Coordinates of C-alpha atoms in Angstrom, one line a residue:
X1 CA 146.3 249.6 259.8
X2 CA 147.0 248.5 256.3
X3 CA 150.5 248.5 254.9
X4 CA 149.4 251.4 252.5
X5 CA 148.0 253.4 255.2
X6 CA 151.1 253.0 257.2
X7 CA 153.2 254.3 254.3
X8 CA 150.8 257.3 253.8
X9 CA 151.1 258.1 257.4
X10 CA 154.9 257.7 257.3
X11 CA 155.3 260.0 254.4
X12 CA 153.1 262.6 255.9
X13 CA 155.0 262.7 259.1
X14 CA 158.3 263.0 257.3
X15 CA 156.9 265.8 255.0
X16 CA 155.7 267.7 258.3
X17 CA 159.1 267.1 260.0
X18 CA 161.3 268.1 257.1
X19 CA 159.2 271.1 256.3
X20 CA 159.3 272.5 260.0
X21 CA 163.1 272.1 259.9
X22 CA 163.4 274.1 256.6
X23 CA 161.1 276.7 257.9
X24 CA 162.7 277.0 261.3
X25 CA 166.3 277.1 260.1
X26 CA 165.6 278.8 256.8
X27 CA 168.4 276.4 255.6
X28 CA 168.0 275.6 251.7
X29 CA 164.5 276.7 251.7
X30 CA 164.5 278.7 248.6
X31 CA 168.2 277.8 247.3
X32 CA 168.7 276.5 243.8
X33 CA 171.6 276.0 241.8
X34 CA 171.2 277.6 238.2
X35 CA 173.0 276.3 235.2
X36 CA 172.5 275.9 231.4
X37 CA 172.7 272.9 229.3
X38 CA 172.9 272.7 225.4
X39 CA 169.8 272.0 223.6
X40 CA 169.9 269.3 220.4
X41 CA 168.0 271.9 218.7
X42 CA 170.4 274.5 219.6
X43 CA 170.5 277.2 222.2
X44 CA 170.5 276.5 225.8
X45 CA 168.1 275.2 228.5
X46 CA 168.1 276.6 232.1
X47 CA 168.2 274.1 234.8
X48 CA 167.4 275.0 238.5
X49 CA 168.5 272.2 240.8
X50 CA 167.2 272.5 244.4
X51 CA 169.9 272.5 247.2
X52 CA 170.1 269.4 248.9
X53 CA 167.7 269.9 251.9
X54 CA 165.0 271.3 249.5
X55 CA 165.6 268.4 247.1
X56 CA 165.0 265.6 249.8
X57 CA 161.8 267.7 250.9
X58 CA 160.3 267.9 247.3
X59 CA 161.2 264.1 247.0
X60 CA 159.1 263.5 249.8
X61 CA 156.2 265.9 248.5
X62 CA 156.3 263.9 245.2
X63 CA 155.6 260.8 246.9
X64 CA 152.6 262.5 248.6
X65 CA 151.6 263.7 245.2
X66 CA 151.6 260.1 243.7
X67 CA 149.7 258.6 246.7
X68 CA 147.1 261.4 247.0
X69 CA 146.4 262.3 243.6
X70 CA 144.9 260.4 240.5
X71 CA 147.2 259.8 237.7
X72 CA 146.4 261.8 234.8
X73 CA 144.9 259.4 232.1
X74 CA 146.8 260.6 229.1
X75 CA 150.2 261.4 230.7
X76 CA 153.0 258.9 230.2
X77 CA 156.0 260.9 231.3
X78 CA 157.1 260.9 235.1
X79 CA 154.1 258.6 236.1
X80 CA 154.7 255.3 238.0
X81 CA 154.2 252.4 235.7
X82 CA 154.7 254.4 232.4
X83 CA 157.4 255.5 230.2
X84 CA 158.3 256.1 226.6
X85 CA 157.4 252.6 225.8
X86 CA 154.0 252.8 227.2
X87 CA 153.5 256.2 225.4
X88 CA 154.6 254.8 221.9
X89 CA 152.5 251.6 222.2
X90 CA 149.2 253.5 222.3
X91 CA 149.8 254.6 218.7
X92 CA 150.9 251.4 217.2
X93 CA 148.8 250.4 214.1
X94 CA 147.9 253.8 213.1
X95 CA 148.9 255.5 209.7
X96 CA 149.2 259.0 210.6
X97 CA 151.3 260.6 213.4
X98 CA 151.1 264.4 214.4
X99 CA 153.8 265.5 217.1
X100 CA 153.5 268.7 218.7
X101 CA 155.8 270.2 221.3
X102 CA 154.6 272.7 224.0
X103 CA 156.9 275.9 224.2
X104 CA 158.7 276.7 227.4
X105 CA 156.8 274.1 229.3
X106 CA 158.1 274.4 232.8
X107 CA 158.2 278.2 232.8
X108 CA 154.5 278.3 231.6
X109 CA 153.3 276.4 234.5
X110 CA 152.4 278.9 237.2
X111 CA 151.9 278.8 240.9
X112 CA 148.3 279.8 240.2
X113 CA 147.7 277.0 237.9
X114 CA 149.2 274.7 240.3
X115 CA 147.3 275.6 243.2
X116 CA 144.0 274.7 241.5
X117 CA 145.3 271.4 239.9
X118 CA 146.5 269.5 242.9
X119 CA 144.2 268.2 245.6
X120 CA 146.3 269.1 248.7
X121 CA 147.8 272.4 249.8
X122 CA 151.4 273.4 249.3
X123 CA 153.1 276.7 249.7
X124 CA 154.6 278.1 246.6
X125 CA 158.2 277.8 248.2
X126 CA 157.8 274.1 248.4
X127 CA 157.8 273.6 244.6
X128 CA 158.2 276.9 242.8
X129 CA 160.8 279.4 242.0
X130 CA 159.8 283.0 240.8
X131 CA 156.2 282.0 240.5
X132 CA 156.7 279.1 238.2
X133 CA 157.8 275.3 238.1
X134 CA 161.6 275.1 238.0
X135 CA 162.9 272.4 235.5
X136 CA 165.3 270.6 237.9
X137 CA 162.9 270.2 240.8
X138 CA 161.6 266.6 241.5
X139 CA 158.0 267.9 241.8
X140 CA 157.9 269.8 238.6
X141 CA 157.0 266.9 236.1
X142 CA 154.2 265.5 238.2
X143 CA 152.6 268.8 239.0
X144 CA 152.8 269.9 235.5
X145 CA 151.0 266.7 234.4
X146 CA 148.4 267.7 236.8
X147 CA 148.1 271.2 235.3
X148 CA 147.8 269.6 231.8
X149 CA 145.1 266.9 232.8
X150 CA 142.2 269.3 231.8
X151 CA 144.0 270.4 228.6
X152 CA 144.5 267.0 227.4
X153 CA 140.9 266.0 228.2
X154 CA 139.7 269.0 226.3
X155 CA 141.8 268.2 223.2
X156 CA 140.7 264.6 222.9
X157 CA 137.0 265.7 223.5
X158 CA 137.0 268.4 220.7
X159 CA 139.1 266.3 218.3
X160 CA 136.9 263.3 218.5
X161 CA 133.8 265.6 218.3
X162 CA 134.8 267.8 215.4
X163 CA 137.6 266.0 213.5
X164 CA 137.4 262.2 213.7
X165 CA 136.4 259.6 216.3
X166 CA 139.3 257.3 215.2
X167 CA 142.2 259.2 217.2
X168 CA 144.5 258.3 219.9
X169 CA 146.2 260.8 222.1
X170 CA 149.1 260.7 224.7
X171 CA 151.5 263.2 226.2
X172 CA 155.1 262.9 227.5
X173 CA 155.7 266.0 229.3
X174 CA 156.0 268.7 226.6
X175 CA 155.4 266.0 223.7
X176 CA 152.1 265.8 222.5
X177 CA 151.2 263.0 220.2
X178 CA 148.0 262.1 218.2
X179 CA 147.6 259.3 215.8
X180 CA 144.9 258.2 213.5
X181 CA 144.1 256.2 210.3
X182 CA 142.2 259.4 209.1
X183 CA 144.4 262.1 207.6
X184 CA 142.1 264.6 208.9
X185 CA 144.1 264.9 212.2
X186 CA 146.7 266.9 209.8
X187 CA 144.4 269.5 209.0
X188 CA 144.4 273.1 210.5
X189 CA 141.4 272.4 212.6
X190 CA 143.1 270.1 214.7
X191 CA 146.0 272.5 215.1
X192 CA 143.7 275.4 216.4
X193 CA 142.0 272.9 218.9
X194 CA 145.3 272.1 220.4
X195 CA 146.2 275.8 220.3
X196 CA 143.1 276.9 221.9
X197 CA 143.0 274.2 224.7
X198 CA 146.8 275.0 225.5
X199 CA 146.0 278.7 225.7
X200 CA 143.4 278.0 228.6
X201 CA 146.6 277.3 230.7
X202 CA 148.8 279.9 229.3
X203 CA 150.8 277.2 227.0
X204 CA 152.1 277.9 223.4
X205 CA 152.7 275.5 220.6
X206 CA 156.6 275.5 219.7
X207 CA 155.8 276.1 215.8
X208 CA 159.4 274.8 215.0
X209 CA 158.5 271.5 216.4
X210 CA 155.3 270.2 214.7
X211 CA 155.7 267.0 212.7
X212 CA 153.4 265.3 210.7
X213 CA 154.3 261.7 209.5
X214 CA 152.5 259.2 207.3
X215 CA 153.0 255.5 206.7
X216 CA 155.6 254.7 204.2
X217 CA 158.0 256.8 206.3
X218 CA 159.6 255.9 209.6
X219 CA 156.9 256.4 212.2
X220 CA 158.3 257.6 215.6
X221 CA 156.8 258.3 219.1
X222 CA 159.2 259.4 221.9
X223 CA 162.2 258.4 220.0
X224 CA 160.8 254.8 219.4
X225 CA 159.8 253.3 215.8
X226 CA 156.2 251.9 215.4
X227 CA 156.1 250.9 211.9
X228 CA 156.5 247.0 212.8
X229 CA 153.3 247.3 215.0
X230 CA 155.2 247.4 218.3
X231 CA 157.7 250.1 219.6
X232 CA 161.2 249.3 218.8
X233 CA 164.4 251.3 219.3
X234 CA 165.9 252.4 216.0
X235 CA 168.5 250.0 214.6
X236 CA 171.1 252.6 214.1
X237 CA 171.1 253.2 218.0
X238 CA 171.3 249.5 218.9
X239 CA 174.0 249.0 216.2
X240 CA 176.1 251.7 217.7
X241 CA 175.9 250.4 221.3
X242 CA 176.6 246.9 220.2
X243 CA 179.9 248.3 218.7
X244 CA 180.6 250.3 221.9
X245 CA 180.2 247.0 224.1
X246 CA 182.3 245.0 221.9
X247 CA 185.2 247.6 221.9
X248 CA 184.8 247.8 226.0
X249 CA 184.9 244.0 225.9
X250 CA 188.1 243.8 224.1
X251 CA 189.8 246.8 225.0
X252 CA 188.4 247.7 228.5
X253 CA 186.2 250.9 229.5
X254 CA 186.2 253.6 232.1
X255 CA 183.8 253.4 235.0
X256 CA 182.0 256.4 233.7
X257 CA 181.7 255.1 230.1
X258 CA 180.5 251.8 231.4
X259 CA 177.7 253.7 233.5
X260 CA 177.0 255.6 230.4
X261 CA 176.5 252.4 228.2
X262 CA 174.4 250.8 230.8
X263 CA 171.9 253.4 230.8
X264 CA 171.6 253.3 226.9
X265 CA 171.4 249.4 227.2
X266 CA 168.4 250.3 229.6
X267 CA 167.0 252.3 227.0
X268 CA 167.3 249.3 224.5
X269 CA 165.9 246.9 227.2
X270 CA 162.5 248.8 227.0
X271 CA 161.6 247.1 223.6
X272 CA 164.4 244.4 223.3
X273 CA 164.9 242.9 226.7
X274 CA 166.7 239.8 225.4
X275 CA 169.2 241.7 223.4
X276 CA 169.8 244.2 226.2
X277 CA 170.6 241.2 228.8
X278 CA 173.3 239.9 226.3
X279 CA 174.7 243.3 226.0
X280 CA 174.9 243.8 229.7
X281 CA 176.3 240.4 230.4
X282 CA 179.1 241.1 227.6
X283 CA 179.8 244.7 229.1
X284 CA 180.1 243.1 232.7
X285 CA 183.0 240.9 231.4
X286 CA 184.9 244.0 230.3
X287 CA 188.0 245.3 232.4
X288 CA 187.1 248.6 234.1
X289 CA 189.6 251.2 235.0
X290 CA 189.8 254.9 235.5
X291 CA 191.8 255.5 232.4
X292 CA 192.8 253.4 229.4
X293 CA 196.0 253.5 227.2
X294 CA 196.0 256.0 224.5
X295 CA 195.3 253.4 221.5
X296 CA 192.4 252.0 223.4
X297 CA 191.4 255.3 224.4
X298 CA 191.4 256.7 220.6
X299 CA 189.2 253.5 219.7
X300 CA 186.8 254.2 222.7
X301 CA 186.5 257.6 221.9
X302 CA 185.4 256.9 218.3
X303 CA 182.8 254.6 219.6
X304 CA 181.5 256.8 222.3
X305 CA 181.2 259.7 219.5
X306 CA 179.2 257.4 217.2
X307 CA 177.4 256.4 220.4
X308 CA 176.2 259.8 221.1
X309 CA 175.4 260.7 217.6
X310 CA 172.9 257.5 217.5
X311 CA 171.3 258.5 220.8
X312 CA 170.7 262.0 219.6
X313 CA 169.1 260.6 216.6
X314 CA 167.0 258.2 218.6
X315 CA 165.8 260.1 221.6
X316 CA 163.5 263.2 221.2
X317 CA 164.2 264.6 224.7
X318 CA 167.1 263.3 226.6
X319 CA 166.0 265.3 229.8
X320 CA 162.9 263.6 230.2
X321 CA 164.3 260.0 229.4
X322 CA 166.8 260.4 231.9
X323 CA 164.6 261.9 234.8
X324 CA 162.3 259.1 235.4
X325 CA 163.8 255.8 237.0
X326 CA 162.4 252.6 236.2
X327 CA 163.5 248.6 235.8
X328 CA 163.2 248.1 232.1
X329 CA 163.4 244.4 232.6
X330 CA 160.3 244.4 234.7
X331 CA 158.4 245.4 231.5
X332 CA 156.7 242.7 229.5
X333 CA 155.9 244.2 226.1

C-alpha cells in the first residue's frame, strides 16, 4: 500500500471513530460558540466557532475533502498551495481590474447546495448550522469553494464568449476578481453575467463593494499591489512594520505583540522573503516580557496603532488571510 493510500486509510478510520463517539455521546455534536467581531466596513460579522470535539472532527473531514475532491480551478482561498499571492499573480500585466464581493457568502451556502457539490456523503450536522455553512467552522471555506466551482466556470465561459476573450478570473473566498486589457469588462453586461451566475446558487453581489480600477492608479488584488508586474505588499504597510520591529528591538516587546508582528512579517514574506527574513532576525533579538515600562509602552502603543492602520489599508479581508496556514518562505515568486 502506498504512503498516500495509507494516509487516506488513516484519515478515514479517524473520521469514522470520531463521528461514532460524537453520535454515541452527543457531546459537542451540534455545539457552537457564537460571537461577533467588527467589520472594517462597519457593523459586525457573526462567527460560529464549533466546540472542541466538533472542531477536531471537522478538521479531519476537511482533510478528507482535500484528498477526495478536485481542487476548484479558479479558487485561491483556503486551498492547498494557493494564497493571496497566487491569486494576485494571475492578474499581473493587465490594465483593468474588476473586483466584486459576494454578499453574505457563508450564510448563502446551504446544505442543499453542499450536498450536490461534494463527491462524498456528509450529514448536515457534520458541517452546517441551521441549514447553512457557519463562518468559523474549518470545513466551511473548502465546501463553499466547491459550491462555487460551477458558478466560477459559468462566469468565465460567458465573459469569454460575450464580452472579451482577453480575461483572467480568480476568486478568493467571497472576493471575485476579473482582469483584462479590454475596458469591456467594466460594462454592465459583465456585471449582469456575474449577477446571473451567482443567482443560480442563491448568491448576490454586494453592491457596496464593486470596484473598477484602471492602469495609472494603484491596482490591487487581495491587498497586494500588482502595478510593477508582480505582486507586492504596499509600501505603507511594510514601512510601519519596519518601524514597529525597530521599536521592539530597542525598547522590548510583549509576547503577544511579538506574535502579532511575526504574523504581519509573514504577510510581507509572501512577496518580499529577503526583507521578511531580516525583520524576523531583528525581532528575534528583541527582549520579550509580559509587560513593558510606561515610556516604552507608550512608544509601542503608537507603533501598534500605526501598524493596525496600515494593515487595514493593505488587507481586503483579514478573516480570510488569517484562516489559511502556510509557510511563506516555501514560496518561490
